[in-house]
Coordinates of C-alpha atoms and ligand atoms in Angstrom, one line a residue:
M1037 CA 75.8 80.5 98.8
L1038 CA 72.6 80.0 96.9
T1039 CA 72.5 80.0 93.1
Q1040 CA 69.1 81.6 93.3
P1041 CA 69.4 84.1 96.3
S1042 CA 65.9 85.4 95.3
S1043 CA 64.5 82.2 96.9
K1044 CA 65.7 83.5 100.3
Y1045 CA 66.2 87.3 100.0
R1046 CA 63.9 90.1 98.6
A1047 CA 64.9 93.4 97.2
F1048 CA 63.5 96.3 99.2
P1049 CA 60.8 98.0 97.1
A1050 CA 61.4 101.4 95.5
I1051 CA 59.7 104.4 97.0
A1052 CA 57.0 106.0 94.9
L1053 CA 58.4 109.5 94.8
R1054 CA 58.5 110.4 91.2
D1055 CA 59.1 114.2 91.8
R1056 CA 62.1 113.6 94.0
T1057 CA 64.4 116.6 94.1
W1058 CA 67.4 115.3 96.0
P1059 CA 69.4 114.1 93.0
D1060 CA 70.0 117.7 91.9
A1061 CA 70.8 119.0 95.4
Q1062 CA 74.2 119.9 96.7
I1063 CA 75.5 119.9 100.3
T1064 CA 76.4 123.5 100.9
Q1065 CA 76.5 123.7 104.7
A1066 CA 77.3 121.6 107.7
P1067 CA 74.3 119.8 109.4
I1068 CA 73.8 119.7 113.1
W1069 CA 76.1 116.8 114.2
L1070 CA 75.3 114.5 117.0
S1071 CA 78.0 112.2 118.3
T1072 CA 76.7 108.9 119.6
D1073 CA 80.2 107.5 120.4
L1074 CA 79.3 107.4 124.1
R1075 CA 76.0 105.6 123.5
D1076 CA 75.5 103.6 120.3
G1077 CA 79.3 103.3 119.9
N1078 CA 79.9 102.4 123.5
Q1079 CA 77.1 99.8 123.5
A1080 CA 78.9 98.0 120.7
L1081 CA 82.3 97.7 122.4
I1082 CA 83.7 94.4 123.5
E1083 CA 84.5 96.3 126.8
P1084 CA 82.4 99.3 127.2
M1085 CA 84.2 102.5 128.4
D1086 CA 84.8 103.0 132.1
L1087 CA 84.2 106.4 133.6
A1088 CA 87.7 107.7 132.9
R1089 CA 87.5 106.7 129.3
K1090 CA 84.1 108.2 128.9
L1091 CA 85.3 111.5 130.3
R1092 CA 88.2 111.5 127.9
M1093 CA 85.9 110.8 125.0
F1094 CA 83.5 113.5 126.0
D1095 CA 86.3 116.1 126.4
M1096 CA 87.6 115.2 123.0
L1097 CA 84.2 115.4 121.3
V1098 CA 83.8 118.9 122.8
K1099 CA 87.2 119.9 121.5
I1100 CA 86.4 118.7 118.0
G1101 CA 83.4 121.0 118.1
F1102 CA 80.3 118.8 118.6
K1103 CA 77.4 120.8 120.0
E1104 CA 75.2 117.8 120.6
I1105 CA 76.6 114.7 122.3
E1106 CA 74.6 111.6 123.3
V1107 CA 76.3 110.7 126.5
G1108 CA 74.7 107.4 127.3
F1109 CA 71.8 105.3 128.5
P1110 CA 71.6 106.3 132.2
A1111 CA 68.8 103.9 133.0
S1112 CA 70.8 100.9 131.8
S1113 CA 73.6 100.8 134.5
Q1114 CA 75.0 102.6 137.4
I1115 CA 78.1 103.6 135.6
E1116 CA 76.0 105.2 132.8
F1117 CA 73.9 107.1 135.4
D1118 CA 77.0 108.2 137.3
F1119 CA 78.7 109.5 134.2
V1120 CA 75.8 111.8 133.4
R1121 CA 75.8 113.0 137.0
Q1122 CA 79.5 113.6 136.9
L1123 CA 79.1 115.7 133.7
I1124 CA 76.4 117.8 135.3
E1125 CA 77.7 118.2 138.8
G1126 CA 81.3 118.6 137.6
K1127 CA 80.1 121.4 135.3
R1128 CA 81.9 119.8 132.4
I1129 CA 79.3 120.7 129.8
P1130 CA 80.2 123.9 128.0
A1131 CA 77.4 126.5 127.6
D1132 CA 77.1 125.8 123.8
V1133 CA 76.9 122.0 124.2
T1134 CA 73.8 120.0 124.8
I1135 CA 73.9 116.5 126.1
Q1136 CA 71.4 113.8 124.9
V1137 CA 70.5 110.6 126.7
M1138 CA 68.6 107.6 125.5
T1139 CA 65.8 105.7 127.0
P1140 CA 63.6 102.9 125.8
A1141 CA 59.8 103.6 125.8
R1142 CA 59.2 102.2 129.3
P1143 CA 57.9 104.3 132.2
E1144 CA 60.3 103.2 134.9
L1145 CA 63.3 103.7 132.6
I1146 CA 62.1 107.1 131.5
T1147 CA 61.7 108.2 135.1
R1148 CA 65.2 107.1 136.0
T1149 CA 66.6 108.9 132.9
V1150 CA 65.0 112.2 133.8
E1151 CA 66.4 111.7 137.4
A1152 CA 69.9 111.4 135.9
L1153 CA 69.4 114.8 134.1
Q1154 CA 68.5 116.9 137.2
G1155 CA 70.2 120.2 137.2
A1156 CA 71.3 120.1 133.5
P1157 CA 70.7 123.5 131.8
R1158 CA 69.6 121.8 128.6
A1159 CA 69.0 118.2 127.7
I1160 CA 67.7 116.1 124.8
V1161 CA 65.8 113.0 125.9
H1162 CA 65.8 110.3 123.2
I1163 CA 62.9 107.9 123.2
Y1164 CA 62.7 105.1 120.7
N1165 CA 60.6 102.1 119.8
A1166 CA 60.8 99.8 116.8
V1167 CA 58.1 100.3 114.1
A1168 CA 58.9 97.9 111.2
P1169 CA 56.7 94.9 110.5
V1170 CA 59.1 92.2 111.7
W1171 CA 59.6 93.9 115.0
R1172 CA 55.9 94.6 115.4
K1173 CA 54.8 91.1 114.6
V1174 CA 57.6 88.9 115.7
V1175 CA 59.6 90.7 118.4
F1176 CA 56.8 92.6 120.3
G1177 CA 53.6 91.2 119.0
M1178 CA 52.0 94.6 118.6
S1179 CA 49.5 96.0 116.2
V1180 CA 50.1 99.4 114.6
P1181 CA 47.5 101.1 117.0
E1182 CA 49.2 99.4 119.9
V1183 CA 52.5 100.9 118.8
M1184 CA 50.9 104.3 118.6
A1185 CA 49.4 104.0 122.0
L1186 CA 52.9 103.1 123.4
V1187 CA 54.4 106.2 121.8
K1188 CA 51.7 108.4 123.1
D1189 CA 51.8 107.0 126.7
Q1190 CA 55.6 107.2 127.0
V1191 CA 56.0 110.7 125.5
T1192 CA 53.1 111.9 127.8
H1193 CA 54.9 110.3 130.8
L1194 CA 58.2 112.1 129.8
K1195 CA 56.3 115.4 129.3
A1196 CA 54.9 115.2 132.8
L1197 CA 58.3 114.5 134.3
T1198 CA 60.1 117.2 132.4
D1199 CA 57.4 119.8 133.0
A1200 CA 58.1 119.3 136.7
Q1201 CA 61.7 120.4 136.1
P1202 CA 61.4 123.7 134.4
G1203 CA 64.9 124.7 135.2
T1204 CA 66.1 122.6 132.3
K1205 CA 65.4 123.4 128.6
W1206 CA 64.0 120.0 127.4
V1207 CA 64.0 118.8 123.9
L1208 CA 62.4 115.5 122.9
Q1209 CA 64.1 113.3 120.3
Y1210 CA 61.9 110.6 119.0
S1211 CA 63.3 107.7 116.9
P1212 CA 61.0 105.4 115.0
E1213 CA 63.6 102.6 115.3
T1214 CA 63.9 100.4 112.2
F1215 CA 62.5 103.4 110.1
S1216 CA 64.2 102.3 106.9
L1217 CA 62.5 98.9 107.0
A1218 CA 59.1 100.3 108.0
E1219 CA 56.1 101.5 105.9
L1220 CA 56.5 105.3 105.6
E1221 CA 52.9 105.9 106.7
V1222 CA 53.6 104.0 110.0
S1223 CA 56.8 105.9 110.7
L1224 CA 55.0 109.2 110.0
E1225 CA 52.1 108.3 112.3
A1226 CA 54.5 107.4 115.1
C1227 CA 56.3 110.8 114.6
E1228 CA 53.0 112.7 114.6
T1229 CA 51.9 110.9 117.7
A1230 CA 55.1 111.9 119.5
I1231 CA 54.7 115.5 118.4
A1232 CA 51.1 115.6 119.6
A1233 CA 52.0 114.1 123.0
W1234 CA 55.0 116.3 123.4
G1235 CA 52.9 119.4 122.6
P1236 CA 52.7 121.0 119.2
G1237 CA 55.1 123.8 118.6
R1238 CA 57.6 122.5 121.2
D1239 CA 61.2 121.6 120.0
I1240 CA 61.4 118.1 118.8
I1241 CA 64.0 116.0 116.8
L1242 CA 62.6 113.2 114.6
N1243 CA 65.5 110.9 114.2
L1244 CA 65.2 108.5 111.3
P1245 CA 67.6 105.5 111.4
T1246 CA 68.7 102.8 109.0
T1247 CA 68.9 100.6 112.1
V1248 CA 69.9 97.9 109.7
E1249 CA 70.9 99.0 106.2
N1250 CA 68.5 97.3 103.9
A1251 CA 68.6 99.1 100.5
T1252 CA 70.7 101.3 98.2
P1253 CA 71.2 104.8 99.6
N1254 CA 68.9 106.3 97.0
V1255 CA 66.0 104.5 98.6
F1256 CA 66.9 106.0 102.0
A1257 CA 67.1 109.4 100.3
D1258 CA 63.6 109.0 98.9
Q1259 CA 62.3 108.0 102.4
I1260 CA 63.9 111.1 103.9
E1261 CA 62.6 113.4 101.3
W1262 CA 59.2 112.0 101.7
M1263 CA 59.3 112.6 105.5
V1264 CA 61.0 116.1 105.2
R1265 CA 58.1 117.3 103.0
K1266 CA 55.6 116.4 105.7
F1267 CA 57.3 118.7 108.2
A1268 CA 58.5 121.5 105.8
D1269 CA 56.3 124.2 107.4
R1270 CA 57.2 123.2 111.1
P1271 CA 60.3 125.0 112.2
E1272 CA 60.2 123.4 115.6
V1273 CA 60.9 120.0 113.9
V1274 CA 64.4 118.9 113.2
V1275 CA 64.7 115.9 110.9
S1276 CA 67.7 113.9 111.9
V1277 CA 69.2 110.7 110.3
H1278 CA 71.0 107.9 112.0
P1279 CA 72.6 105.6 109.4
H1280 CA 74.3 102.3 110.1
N1281 CA 76.7 100.7 107.7
D1282 CA 75.6 97.1 107.1
R1283 CA 75.9 97.4 103.3
G1284 CA 79.0 99.6 103.6
T1285 CA 76.9 102.6 102.4
G1286 CA 76.5 104.5 105.7
T1287 CA 78.4 107.5 104.4
A1288 CA 76.4 107.6 101.1
S1289 CA 73.1 107.2 103.0
A1290 CA 74.0 110.2 105.2
E1291 CA 75.1 112.3 102.2
L1292 CA 72.0 111.6 100.1
A1293 CA 69.8 112.1 103.2
L1294 CA 71.3 115.6 103.6
M1295 CA 70.6 116.3 99.9
A1296 CA 67.1 115.1 100.6
G1297 CA 66.7 117.8 103.3
A1298 CA 67.8 116.2 106.6
H1299 CA 69.0 118.8 109.1
R1300 CA 71.0 116.7 111.4
V1301 CA 73.3 113.6 111.3
E1302 CA 74.1 111.1 114.1
G1303 CA 77.1 108.9 114.0
C1304 CA 80.4 107.9 115.6
L1305 CA 84.0 108.8 115.0
F1306 CA 85.6 106.4 112.5
G1307 CA 82.3 104.5 112.2
N1308 CA 82.4 102.6 115.5
G1309 CA 79.0 101.0 116.4
E1310 CA 77.0 97.8 116.3
R1311 CA 77.9 95.2 113.7
T1312 CA 79.5 97.1 110.8
G1313 CA 79.2 100.3 112.8
N1314 CA 77.3 103.6 112.9
L1315 CA 77.8 106.2 110.2
D1316 CA 81.4 107.5 110.3
I1317 CA 81.1 111.2 111.0
V1318 CA 84.8 111.9 110.2
N1319 CA 84.2 110.5 106.7
V1320 CA 81.1 112.6 106.0
A1321 CA 82.6 115.8 107.5
L1322 CA 85.8 115.5 105.6
N1323 CA 84.0 114.6 102.3
M1324 CA 82.2 117.9 102.9
Y1325 CA 85.5 119.7 103.5
V1326 CA 87.1 118.6 100.3
Q1327 CA 84.0 120.0 98.5
G1328 CA 84.9 123.4 100.0
V1329 CA 82.3 123.3 102.7
S1330 CA 83.4 123.8 106.3
P1331 CA 82.1 120.8 108.4
Q1332 CA 82.4 123.0 111.6
L1333 CA 84.3 120.1 113.2
D1334 CA 88.0 120.3 113.7
F1335 CA 90.1 117.3 112.6
S1336 CA 93.4 119.2 112.3
D1337 CA 95.2 116.6 114.3
I1338 CA 93.5 113.5 112.9
D1339 CA 96.3 111.1 114.3
A1340 CA 95.8 112.4 117.9
I1341 CA 92.0 112.0 117.5
R1342 CA 92.5 108.5 116.1
A1343 CA 94.8 107.5 118.9
E1344 CA 92.4 108.8 121.6
V1345 CA 89.4 107.0 119.9
E1346 CA 91.5 103.8 119.7
Y1347 CA 92.4 104.1 123.4
C1348 CA 88.8 104.8 124.5
N1349 CA 87.2 102.1 122.3
Q1350 CA 90.1 99.7 122.5
L1351 CA 89.6 98.9 118.8
P1352 CA 92.0 99.8 116.0
V1353 CA 91.2 102.1 113.1
P1354 CA 92.4 100.1 110.0
A1355 CA 95.2 101.3 107.8
R1356 CA 92.9 101.9 104.8
H1357 CA 90.2 103.8 106.8
P1358 CA 89.2 106.9 104.8
Y1359 CA 91.1 110.0 105.8
A1360 CA 92.6 108.5 109.0
G1361 CA 94.2 105.2 108.2
D1362 CA 98.0 104.9 108.2
L1363 CA 98.2 104.2 104.5
V1364 CA 95.6 106.4 103.0
Y1365 CA 98.0 109.1 101.8
T1366 CA 100.6 106.7 100.6
S1367 CA 101.3 105.8 97.0
F1368 CA 103.5 102.8 96.3
S1369 CA 102.7 102.5 92.6
G1370 CA 105.3 104.1 90.3
S1371 CA 102.9 105.8 87.9
H1372 CA 101.0 107.4 90.9
Q1373 CA 104.3 108.5 92.4
D1374 CA 105.3 110.1 89.1
A1375 CA 102.1 112.1 88.9
I1376 CA 102.2 113.2 92.5
K1377 CA 105.8 114.3 92.2
K1378 CA 105.1 116.4 89.0
A1379 CA 102.0 118.0 90.6
F1380 CA 103.8 119.0 93.7
A1381 CA 106.6 120.5 91.6
A1382 CA 104.0 122.5 89.6
R1383 CA 101.9 123.6 92.6
Q1384 CA 101.8 127.2 93.8
D1385 CA 100.8 127.9 97.4
A1386 CA 97.5 129.7 96.4
D1387 CA 96.4 127.1 93.9
I1388 CA 93.2 125.1 94.5
W1389 CA 94.2 121.7 95.7
A1390 CA 94.7 119.3 92.7
I1391 CA 97.3 116.8 93.5
P1392 CA 96.6 113.5 91.8
Y1393 CA 95.8 110.6 94.1
L1394 CA 95.6 112.9 97.1
P1395 CA 91.9 114.1 97.5
I1396 CA 92.9 116.2 100.5
D1397 CA 96.1 117.9 101.6
P1398 CA 97.4 115.6 104.4
K1399 CA 98.8 118.7 106.1
D1400 CA 95.2 120.0 106.7
L1401 CA 94.8 116.9 109.0
G1402 CA 98.2 117.3 110.7
R1403 CA 99.9 114.7 108.5
S1404 CA 103.3 115.3 106.9
Y1405 CA 104.1 114.5 103.3
E1406 CA 106.6 111.9 104.5
A1407 CA 104.3 109.0 104.0
V1408 CA 102.9 110.2 100.7
I1409 CA 105.4 108.2 98.7
R1410 CA 106.8 105.0 99.9
V1411 CA 109.1 102.7 97.9
N1412 CA 108.6 99.0 97.4
S1413 CA 108.8 96.6 94.5
Q1414 CA 105.8 98.3 92.8
S1415 CA 107.5 101.7 92.8
G1416 CA 109.4 103.5 90.1
K1417 CA 111.8 106.3 89.5
G1418 CA 109.3 109.0 90.5
G1419 CA 109.0 107.7 94.1
I1420 CA 112.6 107.0 94.5
S1421 CA 113.7 110.4 93.3
Y1422 CA 111.0 112.1 95.3
L1423 CA 112.2 110.5 98.5
L1424 CA 115.8 111.4 97.8
E1425 CA 114.9 114.9 96.9
E1426 CA 112.7 115.4 100.0
A1427 CA 115.1 113.9 102.5
Y1428 CA 118.5 114.5 100.9
G1429 CA 118.0 117.5 98.6
L1430 CA 119.0 115.6 95.4
A1431 CA 117.4 116.8 92.2
M1432 CA 118.4 114.0 89.8
P1433 CA 118.1 114.5 86.1
R1434 CA 115.6 112.3 84.4
R1435 CA 117.9 109.8 82.8
L1436 CA 119.8 109.4 86.1
Q1437 CA 116.4 108.7 87.8
I1438 CA 115.8 105.9 85.3
E1439 CA 119.3 104.5 85.7
F1440 CA 119.2 104.6 89.5
S1441 CA 115.6 103.1 89.7
Q1442 CA 117.0 100.0 88.0
V1443 CA 119.7 99.8 90.6
V1444 CA 117.0 100.0 93.3
Q1445 CA 114.9 97.5 91.6
R1446 CA 117.7 94.9 91.7
A1447 CA 118.3 95.6 95.4
M1448 CA 114.6 95.4 96.0
D1449 CA 114.4 92.0 94.3
T1450 CA 117.0 90.7 96.7
A1451 CA 115.7 92.4 99.9
G1452 CA 112.0 92.1 99.1
T1453 CA 111.0 94.8 101.6
E1454 CA 110.0 98.4 101.5
F1455 CA 112.9 100.9 101.3
T1456 CA 113.0 104.1 103.3
A1457 CA 114.7 107.3 102.2
K1458 CA 117.7 106.4 104.3
D1459 CA 117.9 102.9 102.6
L1460 CA 117.8 104.6 99.2
W1461 CA 120.5 107.1 100.2
Q1462 CA 122.8 104.2 101.2
I1463 CA 122.2 102.4 97.9
F1464 CA 122.8 105.7 96.0
E1465 CA 126.0 106.4 98.0
R1466 CA 127.3 103.0 97.3
E1467 CA 126.3 102.8 93.7
Y1468 CA 127.8 106.3 92.8
Q1469 CA 130.8 105.7 95.1
L1470 CA 130.3 108.9 97.0
S1471 CA 132.4 107.5 99.8
A1472 CA 135.1 106.0 97.6
N1473 CA 138.6 107.2 98.0
H1474 CA 138.6 109.2 94.8
A1475 CA 140.2 112.6 95.4
L1476 CA 141.8 115.4 93.6
A1477 CA 145.1 115.8 95.4
Q1478 CA 146.2 119.0 93.5
Y1479 CA 145.5 120.4 90.0
R1480 CA 146.0 123.4 87.9
V1481 CA 143.5 124.9 85.4
E1482 CA 144.8 127.3 82.8
S1483 CA 143.1 129.1 80.0
D1484 CA 144.3 131.4 77.2
D1485 CA 142.6 133.7 74.7
S1486 CA 141.6 130.8 72.5
D1487 CA 139.0 129.7 75.1
E1488 CA 140.9 126.4 75.4
V1489 CA 141.3 125.2 79.0
R1490 CA 144.2 123.0 80.1
I1491 CA 144.2 121.0 83.2
S1492 CA 147.0 119.1 84.9
G1493 CA 147.3 117.5 88.3
K1494 CA 147.2 114.5 90.5
L1495 CA 144.3 112.3 91.5
Q1496 CA 143.9 109.7 94.1
W1497 CA 141.8 107.2 92.3
A1498 CA 140.7 104.0 94.0
G1499 CA 143.6 104.5 96.3
Q1500 CA 146.1 104.9 93.5
P1501 CA 147.9 108.2 92.6
V1502 CA 147.2 109.1 89.0
S1503 CA 148.7 112.0 87.1
I1504 CA 146.5 113.6 84.5
A1505 CA 146.7 116.2 81.8
G1506 CA 144.2 117.3 79.2
Q1507 CA 142.6 120.1 77.4
G1508 CA 139.1 121.0 76.3
N1509 CA 136.6 123.8 75.9
G1510 CA 136.0 124.2 79.6
P1511 CA 137.3 122.8 82.9
I1512 CA 134.9 119.8 82.9
D1513 CA 135.6 119.0 79.2
A1514 CA 139.4 119.3 79.9
F1515 CA 139.1 117.0 82.9
V1516 CA 137.1 114.4 80.9
Q1517 CA 139.8 114.5 78.2
A1518 CA 142.6 114.2 80.8
V1519 CA 140.9 111.2 82.4
S1520 CA 140.3 109.6 79.0
S1521 CA 144.0 109.8 78.1
A1522 CA 144.9 108.5 81.6
I1523 CA 142.8 105.4 81.1
G1524 CA 143.5 105.0 77.4
I1525 CA 139.8 104.7 76.6
P1526 CA 137.7 107.3 74.7
V1527 CA 135.4 109.2 77.1
R1528 CA 132.7 111.7 76.0
L1529 CA 130.6 114.1 78.0
L1530 CA 126.9 113.5 77.3
D1531 CA 125.1 115.5 80.0
Y1532 CA 126.0 117.7 82.9
S1533 CA 123.9 119.3 85.6
E1534 CA 124.5 120.5 89.1
H1535 CA 122.7 122.2 91.9
A1536 CA 123.3 123.5 95.4
V1537 CA 122.2 121.3 98.2
A1538 CA 120.5 123.2 100.9
A1539 CA 122.3 123.1 104.2
S1540 CA 119.0 122.3 106.0
D1541 CA 118.5 119.0 104.1
A1542 CA 118.6 116.0 106.4
R1543 CA 121.1 114.2 104.3
G1544 CA 123.5 111.4 105.2
D1545 CA 126.9 111.9 106.9
K1546 CA 128.8 111.9 103.7
G1547 CA 126.8 114.7 102.1
A1548 CA 126.4 116.6 105.4
N1549 CA 129.0 119.2 104.4
A1550 CA 128.4 119.3 100.7
T1551 CA 127.0 122.4 99.0
A1552 CA 127.0 121.2 95.4
A1553 CA 125.8 118.0 93.8
A1554 CA 126.9 117.3 90.2
Y1555 CA 125.5 114.7 87.8
I1556 CA 127.5 113.8 84.8
E1557 CA 126.6 111.3 82.0
L1558 CA 129.5 109.9 80.1
R1559 CA 130.0 107.7 77.1
V1560 CA 132.9 105.5 78.1
G1561 CA 134.4 103.5 75.3
E1562 CA 132.1 102.8 72.3
N1563 CA 128.8 101.9 73.8
Q1564 CA 128.6 102.3 77.5
S1565 CA 126.7 105.4 78.7
L1566 CA 126.3 105.9 82.4
Y1567 CA 126.1 108.5 85.1
G1568 CA 128.4 109.6 87.8
V1569 CA 127.6 111.7 90.8
G1570 CA 129.9 114.0 92.8
M1571 CA 129.3 116.1 95.9
D1572 CA 131.7 118.7 97.1
S1573 CA 131.7 122.2 98.6
N1574 CA 133.3 123.4 95.4
S1575 CA 131.0 123.0 92.3
T1576 CA 133.9 122.4 89.8
Q1577 CA 135.3 119.7 92.1
A1578 CA 131.8 118.2 92.5
A1579 CA 131.8 117.9 88.7
F1580 CA 135.3 116.3 88.6
R1581 CA 134.2 113.8 91.3
A1582 CA 131.1 113.0 89.2
V1583 CA 133.4 112.2 86.2
M1584 CA 135.5 109.9 88.4
S1585 CA 132.4 108.3 89.8
A1586 CA 131.1 107.5 86.3
V1587 CA 134.4 106.2 85.0
A1588 CA 134.9 104.1 88.1
R1589 CA 131.4 102.6 87.7
S1590 CA 132.2 101.8 84.1
G1591 CA 134.9 99.4 85.3
A1592 CA 137.7 101.4 83.8
V1593 CA 139.4 102.0 87.1
A1594 CA 141.4 98.9 86.4
S1595 CA 142.7 100.6 83.3
V1596 CA 143.6 103.6 85.4
Q1597 CA 145.8 101.6 87.7
T1598 CA 147.7 100.1 84.8
A1599 CA 147.8 103.5 83.0
A1600 CA 149.2 105.3 86.1
P1601 CA 152.9 105.0 85.2
Q1602 CA 152.1 106.2 81.7
A1603 CA 150.2 109.1 83.1
A1604 CA 153.0 109.9 85.5
A1605 CA 155.3 110.0 82.5
Q1606 CA 153.0 112.5 80.8
E1607 CA 153.0 114.7 83.9
A1608 CA 156.7 115.0 83.5
T1609 CA 156.3 116.4 80.1
V1610 CA 153.5 118.9 81.0
Ligands
KIV2595 O1 70.1 102.3 115.2 C1 69.1 102.7 115.7 O2 68.0 102.5 115.2 C2 69.3 103.3 117.0 C3 68.0 104.0 117.5 C4 67.9 103.9 118.9 C5 68.1 105.4 117.0 O3 70.3 103.4 117.5
ZN2596 ZN1 71.9 103.0 116.1

């Protein structure tokens, strides 16, 4: 690269439009959309669509809600010509949809184009020619008056041909190709020439492209506002824009152009098109949607649309593509996951959408919340507990979330891969010994008027029979005391919570019959605090299991085994 790029590249000059109004404007309604997937998009494919693919694309565009569809370049090849014929003769064009076809400004190509449209109830014929200085001088060797003569001749030729077919409602679209690189006065003169040749007062679309993006989008907005003002009092003139994406600002160009007064937008689904692509209509439409404006296009099943576009274009839509990529509703980062989890928990159905890191509700586009949080080495307790809650119905207390996230982090360091909800459940089950052979064989709980509860019974603990006996201010406290004396280590209850687990939760085998989950934090010995988890159809037993889980995790099970004979002796005295 050059250290002085100004020796090779020039900035595009600013437009002298001091009283510009577009910076204060807002987009409050959908424009007329034109899909050029079957023309500009198709021309840019490694393998252009065959007839079958073209038909599938056309049907999908209709289903999405496009009312104007550029279906091809019929003079360019037999397949393009046949496709237009098939649409017309097969009566595949709905009454509220108008097809558009493109032709270069050459008489024989215009004739062939009009031939392709015979019998269409309505049609837009799109004539274009380049107007910018480099094209005039270097590519075509034409002066400005010669360019104007070309426009006049070709539009006049088209008018004669279309006048001879009055059964079709004809609209002319004229594009001063390379508009954004041209002098505004030259573009305006070309447009006025086309209007005059077509017949003043007749419907015409002036389509203003950034054939190659060459400046920041505000410059394009100025160019559009300048042009829109020239046609403000001519209702028969529709000002259309056709941005490309060379600078990666196609979307911004279209949006600022709409703010500057453009009525119509041309583009392709997911931004297919020459080089870096045409404007991505999905992007602009959904940007509008999340501002509360209906785009009048239906992307309720974005994945099906994406799959169909990928099939027709034989090009993938990348994982980070706005609104449609596989990863665009996924957070891996722990702090993002925490925020999302809290916002989902606080959200009421009727609330305005305000979920951090999710500009749109994925469900509006047919996506589930499943992919919203995915857990890898960048994730934290929020994401882990969200997945376990969503898939397995576990509502872990905060300190347990922190404790378990450290367990997951260690497993992640070894595995180095993403963990699914099922992976997390398996780690959880193993860590909290939900499948271990701890069981309450039989026990008795007694209480008297003093609120004191006594418990006695037999446990199966790590495969060993253990007799216990203890008392406390409730069954759980009594059980903790009983366990404490069985292992000969002081155990204190720090925290206890439990909840029902919905039967519909898609949890793992072990939890499949559980109706209660209990979480108990214990201090075992002098300075070890840790959680235990129990699941059981009986909530008291779930709590007892949670105590056994915590004690077993503390490593005190070994003490249990040696303490068993002593506990058995105690049982005899109970
Ligand atoms: O990008 C462009 O300039 C075009 C014109 C033909 C409108 O596709
Ligand atoms: Zn284009």
